Short mmCIF file of C-alpha atoms in Angstrom, two decimals:
data_model
loop_
_atom_site.label_atom_id
_atom_site.label_comp_id
_atom_site.label_asym_id
_atom_site.label_seq_id
_atom_site.Cartn_x
_atom_site.Cartn_y
_atom_site.Cartn_z
CA MET A 132 -0.13 -0.10 -0.38
CA SER A 133 1.28 3.17 -0.78
CA GLU A 134 1.79 6.74 0.97
CA PHE A 135 -0.36 8.21 -1.61
CA ASN A 136 -3.46 5.83 -1.10
CA ASP A 137 -3.27 6.00 2.30
CA ARG A 138 -3.32 9.49 2.38
CA ALA A 139 -6.40 9.58 -0.19
CA LEU A 140 -8.27 6.49 2.18
CA ILE A 141 -7.42 9.16 5.09
CA LEU A 142 -8.96 12.21 3.19
CA GLU A 143 -11.92 10.43 2.33
CA ALA A 144 -12.68 8.78 5.75
CA LEU A 145 -12.17 11.83 7.88
CA ASP A 146 -15.05 13.60 5.10
CA GLY A 147 -16.49 10.48 6.48
CA ASN A 148 -16.82 7.64 4.01
CA ASP A 149 -17.58 4.82 6.00
CA GLU A 150 -16.20 2.65 3.26
CA ALA A 151 -12.95 4.12 3.26
CA PHE A 152 -12.13 3.54 6.66
CA GLN A 153 -13.35 -0.03 6.57
CA GLU A 154 -10.74 -0.29 3.51
CA ILE A 155 -8.22 0.64 5.70
CA ILE A 156 -9.27 -1.81 8.18
CA GLN A 157 -9.50 -4.42 5.81
CA LEU A 158 -5.48 -3.24 4.35
CA TYR A 159 -4.27 -2.81 8.03
CA HIS A 160 -5.79 -5.27 10.73
CA VAL A 161 -3.87 -8.56 9.74
CA THR A 162 -0.56 -6.52 10.44
CA VAL A 163 -1.77 -4.94 13.83
CA GLU A 164 -2.69 -8.20 14.63
CA ARG A 165 0.73 -9.63 13.51
CA PHE A 166 2.74 -7.00 15.53
CA ALA A 167 0.40 -7.04 18.86
CA ARG A 168 1.06 -11.04 18.74
CA GLN A 169 4.78 -10.42 18.17
CA ILE A 170 5.32 -8.15 21.00
CA GLY A 171 3.09 -10.53 23.20
CA VAL A 172 -0.03 -9.93 23.76
CA ARG A 173 -2.15 -13.22 24.53
CA GLU A 174 -3.82 -15.15 21.55
CA GLU A 175 -7.27 -14.90 23.65
CA ASP A 176 -6.51 -10.94 23.91
CA LEU A 177 -5.93 -10.15 20.00
CA PRO A 178 -9.72 -9.16 19.47
CA ASP A 179 -9.90 -6.82 21.66
CA VAL A 180 -6.83 -5.22 21.48
CA THR A 181 -6.71 -4.93 17.10
CA GLN A 182 -9.78 -3.25 17.82
CA GLU A 183 -9.04 -1.23 20.32
CA VAL A 184 -6.56 -0.07 18.07
CA PHE A 185 -9.13 0.64 14.77
CA ILE A 186 -11.40 3.05 17.23
CA LYS A 187 -8.38 5.11 18.52
CA VAL A 188 -7.33 5.49 15.02
CA TYR A 189 -10.90 6.33 13.87
CA ARG A 190 -11.24 8.85 16.84
CA PHE A 191 -7.65 10.45 16.79
CA LEU A 192 -7.53 10.29 12.38
CA ASP A 193 -8.38 14.12 12.41
CA LYS A 194 -5.18 14.32 14.50
CA TYR A 195 -2.63 12.63 12.12
CA SER A 196 -1.10 15.22 9.80
CA ARG A 197 2.49 13.99 8.95
CA GLY A 198 4.25 11.03 8.59
CA LYS A 199 4.16 7.79 7.14
CA PHE A 200 0.09 6.74 8.45
CA SER A 201 1.75 3.18 8.76
CA THR A 202 4.45 4.43 11.37
CA TRP A 203 1.44 6.03 13.36
CA LEU A 204 -0.75 2.90 13.21
CA TYR A 205 2.26 0.90 15.22
CA SER A 206 2.57 3.48 17.27
CA VAL A 207 -1.13 3.44 18.90
CA THR A 208 -0.54 -0.52 18.55
CA LEU A 209 2.53 -0.42 20.76
CA ASN A 210 0.76 2.28 23.19
CA VAL A 211 -2.96 0.21 23.30
CA ALA A 212 -0.84 -3.30 23.70
CA LYS A 213 1.46 -1.30 27.02
CA ASP A 214 -2.22 -0.61 28.06
CA PHE A 215 -3.68 -3.45 27.75
CA PHE A 216 -0.25 -5.28 29.75
CA ARG A 217 -0.28 -2.79 32.73
CA LYS A 218 -4.77 -3.65 33.02
CA GLN A 219 -3.77 -7.50 32.82
CA LYS A 220 -1.26 -6.95 35.65
CA ARG A 221 -3.19 -5.78 37.90
CA GLU A 222 -6.11 -7.75 37.21
CA LYS A 223 -3.72 -10.91 37.72
CA ARG A 224 -2.03 -9.23 41.04
CA LYS A 225 -6.39 -9.08 41.48
CA VAL A 226 -7.11 -12.59 40.97
CA GLU A 227 -3.96 -14.17 41.69
CA LYS A 228 -4.91 -15.98 44.76
CA THR A 229 -8.42 -16.87 43.99
CA ILE A 230 -9.20 -17.81 40.37
CA GLN A 231 -6.94 -20.42 38.33
CA GLU A 232 -5.91 -18.83 35.51
CA ARG A 233 -7.03 -19.45 31.55
CA PRO A 234 -5.36 -21.47 29.65
CA VAL A 235 -3.08 -19.68 27.20
CA LEU A 236 -4.33 -20.26 23.44
CA SER A 237 -0.94 -20.42 21.57
CA TYR A 238 -0.07 -20.64 17.32
CA GLU A 239 2.76 -21.63 17.80
CA GLU A 240 1.78 -25.37 17.48
CA ASN A 241 1.16 -24.97 13.71
CA LEU A 242 4.16 -22.62 13.27
CA ASP A 243 5.97 -26.03 12.15
CA LEU A 244 9.32 -24.30 12.90
CA SER A 245 12.87 -25.90 12.02
CA ASP A 246 15.34 -26.10 15.52
CA ASP A 247 16.41 -22.77 14.33
CA GLY A 248 13.42 -21.32 14.23
CA ARG A 249 11.89 -22.62 17.31
CA ILE A 250 15.26 -20.93 19.38
CA LEU A 251 14.65 -17.65 17.51
CA HIS A 252 11.43 -17.83 18.14
CA ASN A 253 11.79 -18.60 21.91
CA VAL A 254 14.51 -16.12 22.66
CA ILE A 255 11.96 -13.01 21.03
CA ASN A 256 9.59 -13.93 22.77
CA HIS A 257 11.72 -13.61 26.30
CA MET A 258 13.85 -10.46 25.29
CA ASP A 259 13.59 -7.85 27.02
CA GLU A 260 10.66 -5.49 25.33
CA LYS A 261 13.50 -2.38 24.24
CA TYR A 262 15.04 -5.01 22.10
CA ARG A 263 12.43 -7.19 21.27
CA ILE A 264 10.48 -4.33 19.73
CA PRO A 265 13.42 -2.92 17.35
CA ILE A 266 13.72 -6.57 16.70
CA VAL A 267 10.08 -7.45 15.71
CA LEU A 268 9.71 -4.01 13.86
CA PHE A 269 12.83 -4.72 11.64
CA TYR A 270 12.87 -8.25 10.62
CA PHE A 271 9.03 -8.71 10.66
CA HIS A 272 7.94 -5.85 9.42
CA ASP A 273 10.92 -3.79 7.74
CA ALA A 274 10.47 -1.12 9.27
CA SER A 275 13.59 1.24 9.13
CA ILE A 276 15.85 2.70 11.82
CA LYS A 277 14.02 6.05 11.40
CA ASP A 278 10.45 4.83 11.50
CA ILE A 279 11.22 2.50 14.63
CA ALA A 280 12.87 5.34 16.31
CA ALA A 281 9.21 7.70 15.56
CA ILE A 282 7.53 4.19 16.64
CA MET A 283 8.83 3.89 19.67
CA GLY A 284 9.51 7.83 20.35
CA MET A 285 13.50 7.62 20.36
CA ARG A 286 16.46 8.81 18.73
CA GLU A 287 18.31 6.55 16.29
CA PRO A 288 21.01 6.40 17.46
CA THR A 289 19.17 4.46 20.33
CA VAL A 290 17.66 2.23 17.71
CA LYS A 291 20.57 1.43 16.38
CA THR A 292 22.47 0.22 19.96
CA ARG A 293 19.14 -1.35 20.82
CA LEU A 294 19.46 -3.86 17.43
CA LYS A 295 22.90 -4.45 17.35
CA ARG A 296 22.18 -5.36 20.80
CA GLY A 297 19.19 -7.90 20.24
CA LYS A 298 21.09 -9.16 17.42
CA GLU A 299 23.63 -9.73 19.56
CA ILE A 300 21.75 -11.78 22.04
CA LEU A 301 19.91 -13.69 19.18
CA ARG A 302 22.95 -14.91 17.67
CA LYS A 303 24.48 -16.02 21.21
CA LYS A 304 21.53 -18.15 22.12
CA LEU A 305 21.14 -19.57 18.15
CA GLU A 306 24.94 -20.56 19.08
CA GLU A 307 23.91 -22.38 22.25
CA GLY A 308 21.47 -23.85 21.21
CA GLY A 309 18.17 -22.07 23.27
CA TYR A 310 17.06 -22.10 26.07
CA GLU A 311 13.27 -22.85 27.06
CA TYR A 312 11.51 -19.86 29.30
CA GLU A 313 7.66 -19.55 29.44
CA PRO A 314 6.65 -16.87 26.97
CA ARG A 315 6.14 -13.00 28.02
CA ALA A 316 4.57 -10.57 27.31
CA LEU A 317 6.10 -7.15 27.87
CA MET B 240 28.56 -18.95 8.92
CA SER B 241 26.96 -17.71 12.25
CA GLN B 242 25.70 -14.50 10.57
CA GLU B 243 23.62 -16.77 7.49
CA ARG B 244 22.19 -18.81 10.16
CA PHE B 245 20.92 -15.98 11.70
CA GLU B 246 19.04 -13.99 9.04
CA LYS B 247 17.87 -17.61 7.90
CA GLY B 248 16.48 -18.78 10.77
CA MET B 249 14.84 -14.66 11.03
CA ASP B 250 13.55 -15.19 6.94
CA GLU B 251 12.19 -18.32 8.02
CA LEU B 252 10.16 -16.71 11.78
CA LYS B 253 9.30 -13.95 9.11
CA GLN B 254 7.64 -16.52 7.06
CA LYS B 255 5.60 -18.74 9.51
CA TYR B 256 4.28 -15.65 11.20
CA ASN B 257 3.10 -14.24 7.96
CA GLN B 258 1.45 -17.77 7.19
CA VAL B 259 -0.39 -17.14 11.23
CA GLN B 260 -4.12 -17.01 10.10
CA PRO B 261 -5.61 -13.95 11.35
CA VAL B 262 -7.99 -14.43 14.14
CA THR B 263 -9.52 -11.12 13.73
CA SER B 264 -12.15 -9.78 11.45
CA SER B 265 -11.95 -6.78 9.11
CA LYS B 266 -16.06 -6.59 9.54
CA GLU B 267 -16.25 -7.11 13.09
CA ILE B 268 -13.49 -4.24 13.61
CA PHE B 269 -15.99 -2.16 11.40
CA GLN B 270 -18.86 -3.16 13.60
CA SER B 271 -16.87 -2.10 16.65
CA VAL B 272 -15.53 1.24 15.60
CA GLN B 273 -19.05 2.49 14.63
CA GLN B 274 -20.49 1.38 17.69
CA SER B 275 -17.69 3.25 19.37
CA LYS B 276 -18.82 5.99 17.16
CA ARG B 277 -22.46 5.78 17.96
CA ASN B 278 -21.73 5.91 21.70
CA ASN B 279 -19.47 9.31 21.23
CA SER B 280 -22.41 10.28 19.35
CA MET B 281 -24.60 9.70 22.38
CA VAL B 282 -22.42 11.68 24.41
CA ARG B 283 -21.87 14.61 22.23
CA TYR B 284 -25.88 15.14 21.66
CA TRP B 285 -26.99 13.97 25.44
CA PRO B 286 -25.98 17.68 26.72
CA MET B 287 -27.99 18.88 23.97
CA LEU B 288 -30.91 16.53 24.97
CA ALA B 289 -30.77 17.44 28.68
CA ALA B 290 -31.00 20.74 27.86
CA THR B 291 -34.30 20.38 25.58
CA ILE B 292 -35.73 18.17 28.27
CA GLY B 293 -35.03 20.74 30.93
CA ILE B 294 -36.72 23.22 28.55
CA PHE B 295 -39.64 20.92 28.43
CA VAL B 296 -40.02 20.51 31.84
CA ILE B 297 -39.70 23.87 32.61
CA GLY B 298 -42.01 25.33 31.10
CA GLY B 299 -44.09 22.00 32.40
CA ILE B 300 -43.77 23.46 35.77
CA LEU B 301 -44.36 27.19 34.47
CA LEU B 302 -47.17 26.13 32.34
CA GLY B 303 -48.88 24.25 35.59
CA SER B 304 -48.20 27.31 38.21
CA ILE B 305 -49.67 30.10 35.42
CA LEU B 306 -53.13 27.19 35.08
CA SER B 307 -53.32 26.34 38.73
CA GLY B 308 -52.49 30.46 39.98
CA THR B 309 -55.21 31.38 37.55
CA GLU B 310 -57.83 28.35 38.58
CA MET B 311 -56.87 29.31 42.29
CA GLY B 312 -57.46 33.28 41.49
CA GLN B 313 -54.27 33.66 43.85
CA GLY B 314 -51.39 37.06 43.13
CA SER B 315 -51.70 35.98 39.87
CA GLY B 316 -49.25 39.18 39.35
CA ASP B 317 -46.41 37.58 41.07
CA ASN B 318 -46.99 34.25 39.69
CA PRO B 319 -44.55 35.34 36.49
CA LEU B 320 -41.88 36.80 38.13
CA THR B 321 -41.62 33.85 40.65
CA THR B 322 -41.85 31.66 38.17
CA GLY B 323 -39.73 32.96 35.53
CA ASP B 324 -37.32 33.23 38.01
CA ASN B 325 -36.78 29.71 39.41
CA GLY B 326 -37.47 28.80 35.00
CA GLU B 327 -33.47 30.79 35.12
CA MET B 328 -32.13 29.25 37.94
CA GLU B 329 -33.02 25.58 36.61
CA ILE B 330 -31.57 26.67 33.33
CA ALA B 331 -28.43 28.24 34.73
CA GLY B 332 -28.36 26.06 37.59
CA SER B 333 -25.50 22.93 37.24
CA ASP B 334 -28.70 20.34 39.12
CA GLY B 335 -30.20 18.86 36.23
CA ASP B 336 -27.00 19.18 34.34
CA GLU B 337 -24.87 16.93 36.65
CA THR B 338 -27.22 14.42 36.38
CA LEU B 339 -26.34 14.03 32.88
CA GLU B 340 -23.61 14.65 33.17
CA SER B 341 -22.28 12.03 35.44
CA GLU B 342 -24.71 9.63 32.94
CA ASN B 343 -22.50 10.69 30.25
CA GLY B 344 -19.43 9.82 32.23
CA GLU B 345 -20.06 6.18 32.91
CA VAL B 346 -21.05 5.44 28.49
CA THR B 347 -17.84 8.08 27.90
CA ASP B 348 -15.20 6.23 26.31
CA PRO B 349 -11.88 6.57 28.11
CA ASN B 350 -9.92 8.01 26.31
CA GLU B 351 -12.20 10.86 25.53
CA PRO B 352 -11.35 14.19 27.99
CA VAL B 353 -14.51 15.30 29.76
CA GLU B 354 -14.26 18.66 30.33
CA TYR B 355 -17.21 18.81 33.31
CA ALA B 356 -17.31 17.81 36.61
CA VAL B 357 -17.84 14.54 37.80
CA SER B 358 -16.58 14.97 41.44
CA ASP B 359 -17.41 17.34 44.18
CA ARG B 360 -14.53 18.84 43.87
CA GLN B 361 -15.29 22.71 43.01
CA GLN B 362 -16.50 23.82 39.37
CA THR B 363 -13.84 27.07 39.71
CA LEU B 364 -10.13 28.01 41.63
CA THR B 365 -9.47 31.95 41.71
CA ASN B 366 -5.78 32.62 42.47
CA THR B 367 -4.17 36.59 42.68
CA TYR B 368 -1.02 36.98 41.55
CA SER B 369 1.19 39.72 41.74
CA LEU B 370 3.23 40.18 38.10
CA GLU B 371 5.31 42.67 36.82
CA GLY B 372 4.07 45.15 40.29
CA GLN B 373 0.15 44.57 38.91
CA GLU B 374 -2.00 42.39 40.86
CA GLU B 375 -3.95 39.84 38.63
CA VAL B 376 -6.80 37.83 39.25
CA VAL B 377 -6.92 34.12 37.25
CA THR B 378 -10.46 32.47 37.54
CA TYR B 379 -9.18 28.07 36.62
CA ASN B 380 -11.79 26.26 35.50
CA LEU B 381 -12.39 22.68 37.30
CA TYR B 382 -11.45 20.18 34.46
CA VAL B 383 -12.15 16.30 34.25
CA ASN B 384 -10.19 13.77 32.46
CA GLU B 385 -11.76 10.66 32.67
CA GLY B 386 -9.56 8.66 30.22
CA LEU B 387 -6.27 9.71 32.53
CA GLY B 388 -8.10 9.62 35.38
CA PHE B 389 -7.14 12.47 37.34
CA SER B 390 -8.79 15.87 37.93
CA THR B 391 -7.48 19.19 38.01
CA TYR B 392 -8.33 23.28 37.19
CA LEU B 393 -7.52 25.02 34.08
CA GLU B 394 -7.08 28.46 32.36
CA PRO B 395 -10.36 29.17 30.53
CA GLY B 396 -9.95 29.26 26.70
CA VAL B 397 -7.22 26.70 27.47
CA GLU B 398 -7.49 24.43 23.65
CA VAL B 399 -7.21 20.79 24.51
CA SER B 400 -5.54 17.75 22.18
CA GLU B 401 -4.80 14.42 22.34
CA VAL B 402 -1.42 13.50 21.68
CA SER B 403 0.15 10.10 21.58
CA SER B 404 3.58 8.90 21.50
CA GLY B 405 6.08 6.44 22.16
CA GLU B 406 6.07 7.32 26.11
CA GLY B 407 2.17 7.17 26.58
CA ASP B 408 -0.77 8.64 26.05
CA GLY B 409 -1.90 11.85 26.99
CA VAL B 410 -3.39 15.49 26.41
CA LYS B 411 -1.63 18.59 25.17
CA TYR B 412 -3.03 21.89 26.47
CA THR B 413 -2.83 24.99 24.23
CA HIS B 414 -2.61 28.84 25.26
CA SER B 415 -1.75 30.62 22.62
CA GLU B 416 1.30 29.58 20.21
CA LEU B 417 3.86 30.47 22.34
CA PHE B 418 2.66 28.73 25.32
CA HIS B 419 1.83 24.89 25.54
CA PHE B 420 2.61 22.50 28.07
CA THR B 421 1.38 18.35 27.76
CA ILE B 422 0.40 15.81 30.40
CA LEU B 423 0.81 12.10 29.57
CA LYS B 424 0.33 9.18 31.29
CA ALA B 425 3.60 7.60 31.13
CA ASN B 426 3.75 3.99 29.62
CA GLU B 427 5.81 1.08 31.19
CA LEU B 428 9.49 1.44 31.23
CA ASP B 429 11.77 -1.67 32.03
CA ASP B 430 12.41 -0.01 35.32
CA SER B 431 8.89 1.68 35.79
CA SER B 432 9.98 4.20 38.41
CA LEU B 433 10.54 7.91 38.73
CA ALA B 434 14.42 7.42 38.83
CA ALA B 435 13.78 5.70 35.29
CA TRP B 436 11.29 7.81 33.91
CA GLU B 437 13.23 11.18 34.75
CA ASN B 438 16.71 9.82 33.22
CA SER B 439 14.38 9.11 30.46
CA VAL B 440 13.36 12.89 30.56
CA ALA B 441 17.21 14.24 30.79
CA THR B 442 18.62 11.70 28.15
CA ARG B 443 15.70 13.44 25.81
CA TYR B 444 16.01 16.86 27.19
CA ASP B 445 19.86 16.83 26.90
CA ALA B 446 19.79 15.54 23.39
CA ASP B 447 17.51 19.15 22.70
CA GLY B 448 20.62 20.83 23.62
CA PHE B 449 18.81 21.77 26.98
CA LYS B 450 20.64 21.76 30.79
CA ARG B 451 19.07 21.48 33.69
CA HIS B 452 19.16 24.56 35.93
CA ASP B 453 18.36 24.18 39.71
CA VAL B 454 15.94 26.91 40.22
CA GLY B 455 16.54 26.49 44.23
CA GLU B 456 12.82 26.23 44.85
CA LYS B 457 10.08 23.26 44.41
CA LEU B 458 8.07 24.99 41.62
CA SER B 459 5.37 22.41 42.67
CA GLN B 460 3.98 21.24 45.77
CA LYS B 461 2.49 17.91 44.32
CA ALA B 462 5.04 16.93 41.72
CA ASP B 463 7.23 13.81 43.03
CA VAL B 464 10.18 14.50 40.97
CA GLN B 465 10.15 18.32 39.00
CA GLY B 466 13.17 20.32 36.89
CA VAL B 467 13.73 22.87 35.28
CA TRP B 468 16.40 23.16 31.98
CA LEU B 469 17.16 26.07 29.93
CA SER B 470 18.24 26.00 26.76
CA GLU B 471 21.58 27.31 25.34
CA ARG B 472 21.98 28.87 22.54
CA ASP B 473 24.91 31.28 22.16
CA GLY B 474 25.45 31.54 25.47
CA TYR B 475 22.09 33.03 25.97
CA ASN B 476 19.27 30.77 27.49
CA ASP B 477 16.06 31.50 25.06
CA LEU B 478 13.85 28.06 26.16
CA PHE B 479 13.06 27.49 29.86
CA ARG B 480 11.36 23.88 30.52
CA TYR B 481 9.28 22.13 32.84
CA TYR B 482 8.28 19.05 34.07
CA ALA B 483 7.44 16.89 36.92
CA LEU B 484 6.37 13.71 37.64
CA VAL B 485 3.31 12.72 39.65
CA GLU B 486 2.97 8.98 40.37
CA ALA B 487 -0.25 7.88 41.94
CA ASN B 488 -2.54 5.08 41.83
CA GLY B 489 0.18 2.80 40.25
CA ALA B 490 0.41 5.20 37.14
CA ILE B 491 2.60 8.56 36.64
CA TYR B 492 1.64 10.95 35.12
CA LEU B 493 4.31 13.35 33.37
CA VAL B 494 3.61 17.16 32.61
CA GLU B 495 6.18 18.89 30.31
CA ALA B 496 6.01 22.91 29.82
CA GLU B 497 8.57 24.81 27.59
CA TYR B 498 7.89 28.84 27.14
CA THR B 499 10.46 31.63 26.38
CA ILE B 500 12.19 33.48 29.96
CA GLU B 501 10.29 36.51 29.41
CA MET B 502 7.43 34.55 29.45
CA MET B 503 8.58 33.25 32.99
CA GLU B 504 7.34 36.57 34.20
CA GLY B 505 4.05 36.34 33.55
CA ARG B 506 1.40 33.69 34.75
CA PHE B 507 1.97 30.78 32.53
CA PRO B 508 4.55 29.44 35.00
CA TYR B 509 1.35 29.82 37.70
CA THR B 510 -1.02 28.17 35.28
CA VAL B 511 1.34 24.87 34.74
CA GLN B 512 1.78 24.86 39.13
CA THR B 513 -2.04 25.34 39.85
CA PHE B 514 -2.44 22.64 37.07
CA VAL B 515 -0.07 19.97 38.50
CA ASP B 516 -0.87 21.42 41.90
CA ASN B 517 -4.61 20.19 42.26
CA MET B 518 -4.26 17.37 40.34
CA GLU B 519 -6.42 14.37 41.91
CA PHE B 520 -6.40 10.88 40.94
CA HIS B 521 -9.49 8.91 40.24
#
C-alpha cells in the first residue's frame, strides 16, 4: 500500500466515508494483529487489542497529519498493547490467589518451525521489550531505523544500539542452542 | 556462518509468522468502531438533549404554575416573576446538568477528555498573583479527564487536544502559539520507577540541547520529581523547560511545559503550577 493511497483513504474517511475507513481496516488489521502478537499480546486478547487500535485510529484520525500512516499505526498499536499489559498486570494481581488462570491459547503449535526457527522464536518471546520491539519491527515488518525511532519515540542512535544488542543476544543464543522459557509479555 | 544461520532463521520466522491465520475480522472491527462512534455521538448530543428536556420540564412547571395560579385566583401578578426566576435558576443551575453529566461519564470512552465536573470538587478556583507589580486575578475551571484518571484546574480558553507518543498517551493544552504544556500518562519502562522516568526525560532534554538548571525551590508541591532545564544558544538562555512527575494509583504522570524566558514573568508558570498542584486522581 503506497503512502499516496493511504492519504487518499484517510482524507475520504475524514470526510465521513465509512467505506474508506473499512478499507483501511481491511488493509491493516492483519498487520496490527501480527505486530500485537509478536510483542506479547495473548491470542485470546488479540481481537480486543486490534479493535481498540482501530477505534483509537478512527477517533484520532483528524489529529494524524504527518509522517507515514503505517508508522503512526504501529505507534498506536504499541501504546494500546502496553495499556493492555498494564491492565492485565493489575487484574492478575487482584485474582492471582483466588481464580485459576485461563489456559493461554497458542498459535505456536501450528508454526512448524525448524530447530533454529524455534530457538529464535523462543528467545524473541523472552527478550526485554527494549530489544524485542526494534527486532520485531526491523526483521518482521521491514521498518527502517527512522521508522522504529518514530514508533518508539526515541532517537535513531538508541534504536541502532538496541538492534545491535538484540541481534547479538539472538546470535549468541542460537549458537548455544537456545533455552526454554515461558513466554512473557512486555 | 553464524550470520548466515541467523539471517536464515529470521527469514523463516518472518515467513511462518506471515502464514498465521488472522484471528480478527475486519467486519467485526468495523462494527466495533461504528458502535464506539454511536456511543460518542450519544455523549456529544446528551447535553443538547438534556437542555431540551430541561426546557420542556421547566415549561411544564411554568405552565402548571400559571394555570394553577389562574385557577386558584391568587396573586396572579406575582406568578410570572416567581416562575420566571425559578426557570432561570433551572436553566443556569447545575443540578440537572450534573445528573446527566455523571451519566455521560459512565458511557464515555475512557480516552475522551471530559471537560465537566464529575466529582465533588468546586467548579472554579481563583488565585491572585502579583505580576510585574500588578495584581492579577485568575479564575481556573475544574477540568476532569476520565481517560487519564485525574482532575485539576485549567485556565479558560485553553485548547485541549489528545497526543500519543512512544512514552504514552496524553493531552496537550495550548494557550497560544507561544505557550502550551502536555500531560502524559506514562507507559511503563523496563524499570517503571520515578527515577527511571526522570532519567528518560533528562536524556531527551539533554539530546535537545537543554541544560539542567537549579531553581533553588520547588515549583510544585504536588510533584514527586520535578526539574527545570534551559536551552543554551550562543550563551543566551532563550527557552525554559519544566517537567513534573507525579506518581498516583500505580501510574506515573508526566507534565511538561516549554516557554520563553520572558514568559516566566507572566502568569503561565502559575498555570502549570496550578495544574500540577491541584491534580487529584480517580
